[in-house]
Short mmCIF file of C-alpha atoms in Angstrom, two decimals:
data_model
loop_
_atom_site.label_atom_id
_atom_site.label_comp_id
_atom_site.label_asym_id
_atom_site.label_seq_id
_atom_site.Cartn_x
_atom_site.Cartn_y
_atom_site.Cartn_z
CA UNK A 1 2.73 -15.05 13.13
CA UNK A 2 0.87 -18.11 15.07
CA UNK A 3 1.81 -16.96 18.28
CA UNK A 4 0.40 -13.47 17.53
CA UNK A 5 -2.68 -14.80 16.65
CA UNK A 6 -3.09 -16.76 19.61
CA UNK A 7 -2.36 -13.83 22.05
CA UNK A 8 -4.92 -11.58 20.37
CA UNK A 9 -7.66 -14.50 20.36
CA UNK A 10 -6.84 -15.37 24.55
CA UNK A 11 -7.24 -12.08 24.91
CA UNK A 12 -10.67 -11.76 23.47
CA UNK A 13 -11.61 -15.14 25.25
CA UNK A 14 -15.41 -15.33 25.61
CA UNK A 15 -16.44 -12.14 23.94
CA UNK A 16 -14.86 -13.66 20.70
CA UNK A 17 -18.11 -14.85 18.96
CA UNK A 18 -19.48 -11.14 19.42
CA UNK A 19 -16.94 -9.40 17.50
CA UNK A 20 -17.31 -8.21 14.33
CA UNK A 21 -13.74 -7.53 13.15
CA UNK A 22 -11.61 -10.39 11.50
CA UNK A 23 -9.08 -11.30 14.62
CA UNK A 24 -7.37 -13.77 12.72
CA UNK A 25 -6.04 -11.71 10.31
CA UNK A 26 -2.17 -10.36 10.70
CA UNK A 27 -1.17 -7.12 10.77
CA UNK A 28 2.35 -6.32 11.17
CA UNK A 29 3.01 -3.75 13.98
CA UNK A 30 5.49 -1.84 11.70
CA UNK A 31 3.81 -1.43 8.68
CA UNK A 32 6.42 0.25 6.97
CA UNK A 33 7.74 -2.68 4.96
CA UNK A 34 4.22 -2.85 3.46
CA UNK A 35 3.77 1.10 2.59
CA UNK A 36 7.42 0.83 0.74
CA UNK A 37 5.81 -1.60 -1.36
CA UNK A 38 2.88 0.86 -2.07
CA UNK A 39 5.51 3.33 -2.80
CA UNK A 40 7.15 1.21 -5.24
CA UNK A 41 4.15 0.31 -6.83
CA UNK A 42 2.95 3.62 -7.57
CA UNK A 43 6.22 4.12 -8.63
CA UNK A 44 5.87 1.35 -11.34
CA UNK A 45 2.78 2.78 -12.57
CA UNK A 46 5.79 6.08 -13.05
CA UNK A 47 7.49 3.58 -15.30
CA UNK A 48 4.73 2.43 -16.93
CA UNK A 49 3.85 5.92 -18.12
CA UNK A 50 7.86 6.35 -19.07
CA UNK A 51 7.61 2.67 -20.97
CA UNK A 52 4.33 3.79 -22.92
CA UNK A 53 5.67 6.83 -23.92
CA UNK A 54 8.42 5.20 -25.62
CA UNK A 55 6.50 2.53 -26.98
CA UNK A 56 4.23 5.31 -28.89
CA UNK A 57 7.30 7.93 -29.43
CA UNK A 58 10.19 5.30 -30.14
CA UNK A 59 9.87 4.84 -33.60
CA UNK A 60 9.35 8.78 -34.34
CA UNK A 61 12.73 9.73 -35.70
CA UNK A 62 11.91 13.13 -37.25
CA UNK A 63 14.75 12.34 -39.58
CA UNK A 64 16.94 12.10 -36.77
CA UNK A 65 19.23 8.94 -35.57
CA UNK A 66 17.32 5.55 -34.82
CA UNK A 67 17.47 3.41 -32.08
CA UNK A 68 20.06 0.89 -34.09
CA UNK A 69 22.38 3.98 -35.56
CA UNK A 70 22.96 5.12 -31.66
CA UNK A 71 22.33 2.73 -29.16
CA UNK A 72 25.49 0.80 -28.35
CA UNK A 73 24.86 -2.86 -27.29
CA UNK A 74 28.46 -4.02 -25.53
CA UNK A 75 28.59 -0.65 -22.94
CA UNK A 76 24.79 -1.67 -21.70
CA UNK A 77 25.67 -5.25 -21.46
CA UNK A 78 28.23 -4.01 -19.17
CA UNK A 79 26.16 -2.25 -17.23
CA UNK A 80 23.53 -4.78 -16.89
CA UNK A 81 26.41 -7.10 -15.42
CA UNK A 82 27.21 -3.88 -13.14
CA UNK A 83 23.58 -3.64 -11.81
CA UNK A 84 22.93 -7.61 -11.45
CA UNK A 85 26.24 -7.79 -9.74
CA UNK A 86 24.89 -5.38 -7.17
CA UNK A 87 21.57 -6.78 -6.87
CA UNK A 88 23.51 -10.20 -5.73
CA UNK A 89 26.14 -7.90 -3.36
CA UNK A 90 23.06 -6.20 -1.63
CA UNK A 91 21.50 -9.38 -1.10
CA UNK A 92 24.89 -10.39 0.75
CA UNK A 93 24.89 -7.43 2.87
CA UNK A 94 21.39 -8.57 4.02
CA UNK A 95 22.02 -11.68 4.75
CA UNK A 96 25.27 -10.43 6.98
CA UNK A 97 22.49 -8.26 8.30
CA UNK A 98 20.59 -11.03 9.53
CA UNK A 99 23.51 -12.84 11.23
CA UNK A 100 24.03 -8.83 12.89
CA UNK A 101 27.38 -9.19 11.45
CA UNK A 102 28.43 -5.17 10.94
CA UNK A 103 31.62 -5.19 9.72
CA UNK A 104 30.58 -7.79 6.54
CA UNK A 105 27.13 -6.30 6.16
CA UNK A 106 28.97 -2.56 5.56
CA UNK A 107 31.57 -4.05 3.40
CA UNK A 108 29.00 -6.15 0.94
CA UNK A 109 27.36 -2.75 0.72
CA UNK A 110 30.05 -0.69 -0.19
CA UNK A 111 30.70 -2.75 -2.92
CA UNK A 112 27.37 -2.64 -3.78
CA UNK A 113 27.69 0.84 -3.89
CA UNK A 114 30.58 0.96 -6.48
CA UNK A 115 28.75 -1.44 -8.63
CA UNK A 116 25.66 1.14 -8.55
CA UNK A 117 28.37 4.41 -8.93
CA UNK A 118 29.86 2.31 -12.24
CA UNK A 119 26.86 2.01 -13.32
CA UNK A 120 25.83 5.14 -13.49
CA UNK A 121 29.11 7.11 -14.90
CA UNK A 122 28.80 4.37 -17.48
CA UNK A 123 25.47 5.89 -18.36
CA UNK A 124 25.99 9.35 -18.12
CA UNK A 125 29.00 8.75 -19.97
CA UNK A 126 26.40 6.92 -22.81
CA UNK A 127 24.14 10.34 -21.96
CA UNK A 128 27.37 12.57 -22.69
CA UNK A 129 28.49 10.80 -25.97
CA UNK A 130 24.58 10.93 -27.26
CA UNK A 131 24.32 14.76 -26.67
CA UNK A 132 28.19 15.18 -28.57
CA UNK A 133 26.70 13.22 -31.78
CA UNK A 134 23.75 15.83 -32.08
CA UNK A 135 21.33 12.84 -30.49
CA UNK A 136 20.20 14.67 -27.23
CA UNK A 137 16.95 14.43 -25.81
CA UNK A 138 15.70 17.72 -27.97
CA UNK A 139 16.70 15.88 -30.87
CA UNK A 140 13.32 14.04 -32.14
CA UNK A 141 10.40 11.99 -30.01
CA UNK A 142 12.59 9.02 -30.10
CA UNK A 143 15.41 10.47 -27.68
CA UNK A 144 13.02 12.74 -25.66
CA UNK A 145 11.06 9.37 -24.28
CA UNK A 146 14.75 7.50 -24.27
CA UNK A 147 16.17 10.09 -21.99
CA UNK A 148 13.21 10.24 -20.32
CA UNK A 149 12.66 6.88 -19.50
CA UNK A 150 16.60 5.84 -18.69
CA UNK A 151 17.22 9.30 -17.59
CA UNK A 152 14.39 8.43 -14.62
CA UNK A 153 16.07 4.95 -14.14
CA UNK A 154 19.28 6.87 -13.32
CA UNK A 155 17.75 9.54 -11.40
CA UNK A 156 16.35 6.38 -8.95
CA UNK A 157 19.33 4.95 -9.26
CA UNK A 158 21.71 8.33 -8.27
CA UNK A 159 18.80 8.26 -5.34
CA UNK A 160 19.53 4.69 -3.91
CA UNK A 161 23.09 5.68 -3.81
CA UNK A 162 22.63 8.74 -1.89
CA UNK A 163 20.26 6.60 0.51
CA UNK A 164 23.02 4.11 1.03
CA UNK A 165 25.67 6.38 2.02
CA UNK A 166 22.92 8.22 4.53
CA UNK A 167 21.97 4.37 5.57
CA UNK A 168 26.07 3.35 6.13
CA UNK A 169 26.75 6.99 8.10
CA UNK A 170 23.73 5.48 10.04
CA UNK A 171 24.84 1.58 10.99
CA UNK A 172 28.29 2.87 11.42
CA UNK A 173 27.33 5.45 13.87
CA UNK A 174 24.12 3.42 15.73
CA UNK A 175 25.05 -0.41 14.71
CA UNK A 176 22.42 -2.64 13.56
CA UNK A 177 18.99 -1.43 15.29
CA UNK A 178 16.08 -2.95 14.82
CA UNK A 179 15.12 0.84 12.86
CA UNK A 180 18.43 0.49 11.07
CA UNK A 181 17.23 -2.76 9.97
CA UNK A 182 14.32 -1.66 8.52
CA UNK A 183 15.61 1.11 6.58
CA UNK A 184 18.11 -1.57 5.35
CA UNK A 185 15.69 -3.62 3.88
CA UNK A 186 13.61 -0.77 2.25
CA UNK A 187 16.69 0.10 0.46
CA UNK A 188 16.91 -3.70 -0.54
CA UNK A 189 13.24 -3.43 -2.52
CA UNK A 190 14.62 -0.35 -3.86
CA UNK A 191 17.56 -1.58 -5.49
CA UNK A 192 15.97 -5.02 -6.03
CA UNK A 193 12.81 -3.21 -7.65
CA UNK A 194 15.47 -0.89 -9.70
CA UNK A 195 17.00 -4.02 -11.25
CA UNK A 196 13.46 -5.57 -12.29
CA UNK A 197 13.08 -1.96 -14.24
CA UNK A 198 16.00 -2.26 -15.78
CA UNK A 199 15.37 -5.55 -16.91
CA UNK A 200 12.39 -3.91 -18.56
CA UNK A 201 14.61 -1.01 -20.28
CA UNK A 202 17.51 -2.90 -21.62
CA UNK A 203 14.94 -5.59 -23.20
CA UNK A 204 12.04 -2.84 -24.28
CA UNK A 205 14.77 -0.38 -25.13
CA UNK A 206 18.15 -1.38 -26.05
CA UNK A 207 17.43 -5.23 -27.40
CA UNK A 208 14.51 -4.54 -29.12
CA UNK A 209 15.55 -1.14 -30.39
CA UNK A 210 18.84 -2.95 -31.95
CA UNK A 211 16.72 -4.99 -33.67
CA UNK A 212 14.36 -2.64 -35.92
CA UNK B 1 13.76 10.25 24.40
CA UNK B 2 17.22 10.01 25.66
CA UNK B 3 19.53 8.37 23.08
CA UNK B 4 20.72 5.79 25.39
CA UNK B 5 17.09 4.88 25.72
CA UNK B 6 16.00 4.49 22.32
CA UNK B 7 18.81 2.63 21.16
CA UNK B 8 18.14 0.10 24.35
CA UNK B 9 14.70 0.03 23.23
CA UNK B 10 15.37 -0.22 19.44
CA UNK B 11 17.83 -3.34 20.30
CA UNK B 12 15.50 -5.28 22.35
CA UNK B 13 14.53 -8.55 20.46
CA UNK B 14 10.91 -8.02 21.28
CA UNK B 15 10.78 -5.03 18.62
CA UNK B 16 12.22 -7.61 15.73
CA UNK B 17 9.89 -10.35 16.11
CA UNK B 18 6.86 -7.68 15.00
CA UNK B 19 8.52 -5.32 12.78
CA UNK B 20 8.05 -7.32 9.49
CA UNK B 21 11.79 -7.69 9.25
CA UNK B 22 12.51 -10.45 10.57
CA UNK B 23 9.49 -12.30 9.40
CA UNK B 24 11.74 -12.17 5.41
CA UNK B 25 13.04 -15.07 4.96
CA UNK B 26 16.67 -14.89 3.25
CA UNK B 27 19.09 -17.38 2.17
CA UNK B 28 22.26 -17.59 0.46
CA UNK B 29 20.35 -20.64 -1.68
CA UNK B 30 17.89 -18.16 -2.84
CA UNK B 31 19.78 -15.54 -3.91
CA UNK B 32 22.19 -17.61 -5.50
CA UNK B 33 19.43 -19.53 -7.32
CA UNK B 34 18.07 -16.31 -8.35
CA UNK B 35 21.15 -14.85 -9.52
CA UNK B 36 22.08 -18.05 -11.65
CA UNK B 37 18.60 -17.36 -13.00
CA UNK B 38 18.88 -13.66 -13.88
CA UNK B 39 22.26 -14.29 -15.13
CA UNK B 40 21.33 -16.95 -17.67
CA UNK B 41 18.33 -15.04 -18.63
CA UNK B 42 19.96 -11.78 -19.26
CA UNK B 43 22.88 -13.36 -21.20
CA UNK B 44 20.64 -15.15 -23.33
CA UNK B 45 18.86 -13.04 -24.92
CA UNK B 46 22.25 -10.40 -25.36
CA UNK B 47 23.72 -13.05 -26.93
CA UNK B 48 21.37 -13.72 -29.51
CA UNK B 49 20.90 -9.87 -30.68
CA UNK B 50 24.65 -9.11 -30.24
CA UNK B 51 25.47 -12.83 -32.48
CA UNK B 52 23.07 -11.40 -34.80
CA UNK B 53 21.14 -14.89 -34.61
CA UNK B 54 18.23 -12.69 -34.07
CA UNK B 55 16.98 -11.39 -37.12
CA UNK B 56 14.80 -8.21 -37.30
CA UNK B 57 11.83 -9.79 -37.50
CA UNK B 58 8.51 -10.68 -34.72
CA UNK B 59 9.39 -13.69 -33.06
CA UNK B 60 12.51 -11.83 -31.85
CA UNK B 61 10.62 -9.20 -30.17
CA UNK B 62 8.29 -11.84 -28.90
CA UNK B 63 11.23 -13.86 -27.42
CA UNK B 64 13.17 -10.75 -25.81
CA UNK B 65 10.14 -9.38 -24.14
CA UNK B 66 9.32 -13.12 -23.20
CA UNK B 67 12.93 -13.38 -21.57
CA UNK B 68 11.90 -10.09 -19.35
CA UNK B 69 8.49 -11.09 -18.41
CA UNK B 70 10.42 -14.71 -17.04
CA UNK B 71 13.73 -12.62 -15.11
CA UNK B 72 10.67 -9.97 -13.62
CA UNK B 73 8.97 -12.72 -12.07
CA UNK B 74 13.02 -14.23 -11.14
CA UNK B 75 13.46 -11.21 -9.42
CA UNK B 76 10.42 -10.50 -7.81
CA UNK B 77 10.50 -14.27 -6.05
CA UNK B 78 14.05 -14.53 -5.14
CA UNK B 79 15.13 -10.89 -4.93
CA UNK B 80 12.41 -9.04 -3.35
CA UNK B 81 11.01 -12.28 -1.54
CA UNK B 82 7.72 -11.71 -2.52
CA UNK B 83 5.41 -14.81 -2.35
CA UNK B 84 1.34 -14.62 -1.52
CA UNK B 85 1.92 -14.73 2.11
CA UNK B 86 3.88 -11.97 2.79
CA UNK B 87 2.12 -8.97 4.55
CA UNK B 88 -0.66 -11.38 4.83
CA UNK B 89 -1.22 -11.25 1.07
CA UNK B 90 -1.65 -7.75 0.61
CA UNK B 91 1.39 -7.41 -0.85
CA UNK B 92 0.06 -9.77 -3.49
CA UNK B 93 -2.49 -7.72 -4.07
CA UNK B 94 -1.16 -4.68 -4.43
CA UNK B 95 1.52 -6.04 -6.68
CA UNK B 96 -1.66 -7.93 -8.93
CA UNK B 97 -3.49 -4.49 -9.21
CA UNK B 98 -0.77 -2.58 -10.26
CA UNK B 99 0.05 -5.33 -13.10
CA UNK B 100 -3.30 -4.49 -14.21
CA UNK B 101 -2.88 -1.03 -14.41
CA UNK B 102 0.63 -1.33 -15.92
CA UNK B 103 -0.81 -3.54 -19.04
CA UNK B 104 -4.25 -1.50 -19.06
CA UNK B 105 -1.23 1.47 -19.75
CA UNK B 106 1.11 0.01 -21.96
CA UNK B 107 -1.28 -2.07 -24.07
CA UNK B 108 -4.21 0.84 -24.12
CA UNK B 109 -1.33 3.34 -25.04
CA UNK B 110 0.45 1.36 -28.43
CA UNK B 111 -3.37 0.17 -29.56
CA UNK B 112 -4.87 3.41 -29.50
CA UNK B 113 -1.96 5.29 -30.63
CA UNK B 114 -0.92 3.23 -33.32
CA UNK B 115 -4.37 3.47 -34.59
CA UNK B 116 -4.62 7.07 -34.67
CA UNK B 117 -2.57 7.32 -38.01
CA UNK B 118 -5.05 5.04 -39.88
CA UNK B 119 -7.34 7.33 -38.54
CA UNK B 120 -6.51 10.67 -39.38
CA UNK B 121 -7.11 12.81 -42.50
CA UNK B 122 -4.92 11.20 -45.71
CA UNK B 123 -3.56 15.15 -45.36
CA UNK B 124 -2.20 14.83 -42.26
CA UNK B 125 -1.12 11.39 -42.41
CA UNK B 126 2.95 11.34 -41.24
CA UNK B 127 5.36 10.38 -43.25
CA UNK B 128 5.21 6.73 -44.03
CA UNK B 129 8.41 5.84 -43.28
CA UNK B 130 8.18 6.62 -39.90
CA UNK B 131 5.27 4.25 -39.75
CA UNK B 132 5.58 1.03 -37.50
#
């Protein structure tokens, strides 16, 4: 960072005091770490929407199952463990990354990518048993914003899994690139931003729904 | 482009040390740290519902969503390396402004909403048992 600075202020030399624009500020040359994190936060404000729906729709049961009745505590513990388990593997696989290690980096991320495949036949496994019971999403305003809002979750999920295959075709055929890098640690706020929803769902959802 | 060509340009070390990339710091100490830290505050709070030491009354809510609000901020330092430096703080910013919006959402949402039924016509007040 310093040493940018200092090239962009020698360059200006005298003409420095005239300038109007802030020439101390940084600005990344590659600014696409930064508009990830734009996309991820307008894709919060997605969740937030999901989240509010629920909050206003969850206790609507139309006569239909409640939260407690159908919501099974032990398989989403397990798949909290699956998802925080990847969350730790996929920060291995970036720090392999860093040391350009290839053959580690692809392995932490494979596992990483089982973790993220459990966890989702785990849910649509959950999804499956719901709609046997009669509790699918049609069922009342409770289970239309649950499948909504953990239906999305899995949807981003299913969507960081595809990316990582696309992402290990990539380094496989290429090898670490400075691009391949990049892309690498997109995917990381992905999945890392993934797990801080989730943290939000099985507390807003599942613990609290258990509870009432 | 040839191929040859962009991956000798995309390899040079001169790309890195600009791209943002490099500029995350990463350790095995901080992600271990912040797994620990997700860990303990996940199993916590499953533990208590699933012992049933919780009973279904407000303070549990309040703790659970308490719990979150702690492993979000967990994550967001030691996962997602965000501090108010990054990007030159815009990241901050963004992240600060979208908070905003998220509790204007959520909070505006249940408040309004939940008001509504006291609000309405006794004839088309819903059934009370699906009250909050």
């Amino acid at each position: 960072m310093s040493d940018m600075t200092m090239t962009v202020n020698g360059g200006n030399g005298g003409e420095a005091a005239l300038s109007f624009h802030v020439t101390e500020d940084h600005h990344p040359e590659n600014a696409t770490l930064f508009g990830f994190w734009m996309y991820l936060m307008s894709d919060c404000l997605i969740f937030a929407c999901l989240f509010a729906t629920y909050g206003v729709l969850g206790r609507e049961y139309a006569g239909g199952p409640s939260a407690a009745q159908v919501l099974e505590l032990p398989i989403v513990a397990v798949n909290t463990t699956l998802l925080l388990l990847s969350s730790i593997t996929y920060g291995f696989s970036v720090l392999e990354m860093q040391q350009n290690r290839r053959g580690p980096m692809m392995a932490w991320l494979i596992v990483t990518w089982f973790l993220g495949a459990g966890f989702i036949a785990l849910e649509l496994t959950e999804f499956a048993h719901l709609v046997s019971i009669g509790a699918g999403p049609q069922r009342s305003a409770f289970l239309s914003s649950f499948f909504g809002l953990v239906g999305t979750h899995g949807l981003h999920v299913t969507c960081g899994l595809i990316w990582m295959i696309v992402l290990l075709v990539q380094v496989g055929k290429k090898g670490l690139t400075a691009a391949n890098k990049r892309r690498l640690m997109c995917l990381s706020m992905f999945w890392h931003f993934l797990d801080v929803v989730w943290v939000g769902v099985f507390s807003f959802v599942y613990l609290m729904g258990v509870l009432t | 482009m040839s191929d040859h060509a962009q991956h000798a340009h995309d390899d040079g070390h001169h790309d890195e040390a600009h791209d943002g990339v490099s500029e995350i710091h990463v350790s095995l100490k901080g992600y271990m740290t912040g797994f620990a830290a997700a860990a303990f505050l996940t199993i916590l709070p499953f533990w208590l519902v699933m012992s049933g030491a919780f009973s279904k009354t407000g303070p549990a809510d309040a703790f659970i969503l308490l719990f979150a609000a702690v492993q979000i901020v967990v994550h967001m330092v030691y996962f997602l390396h965000l501090n108010a430096k990054s990007e030159g703080g815009w990241n901050m910013l963004a992240l600060v402004f979208t908070i905003v919006l998220v509790v204007i959402t959520l909070s505006g949402s249940i408040w309004i909403m939940f008001h509504l039924n006291s609000n309405m016509l006794p004839s088309m007040m819903p059934n009370p048992q699906n009250l909050p």
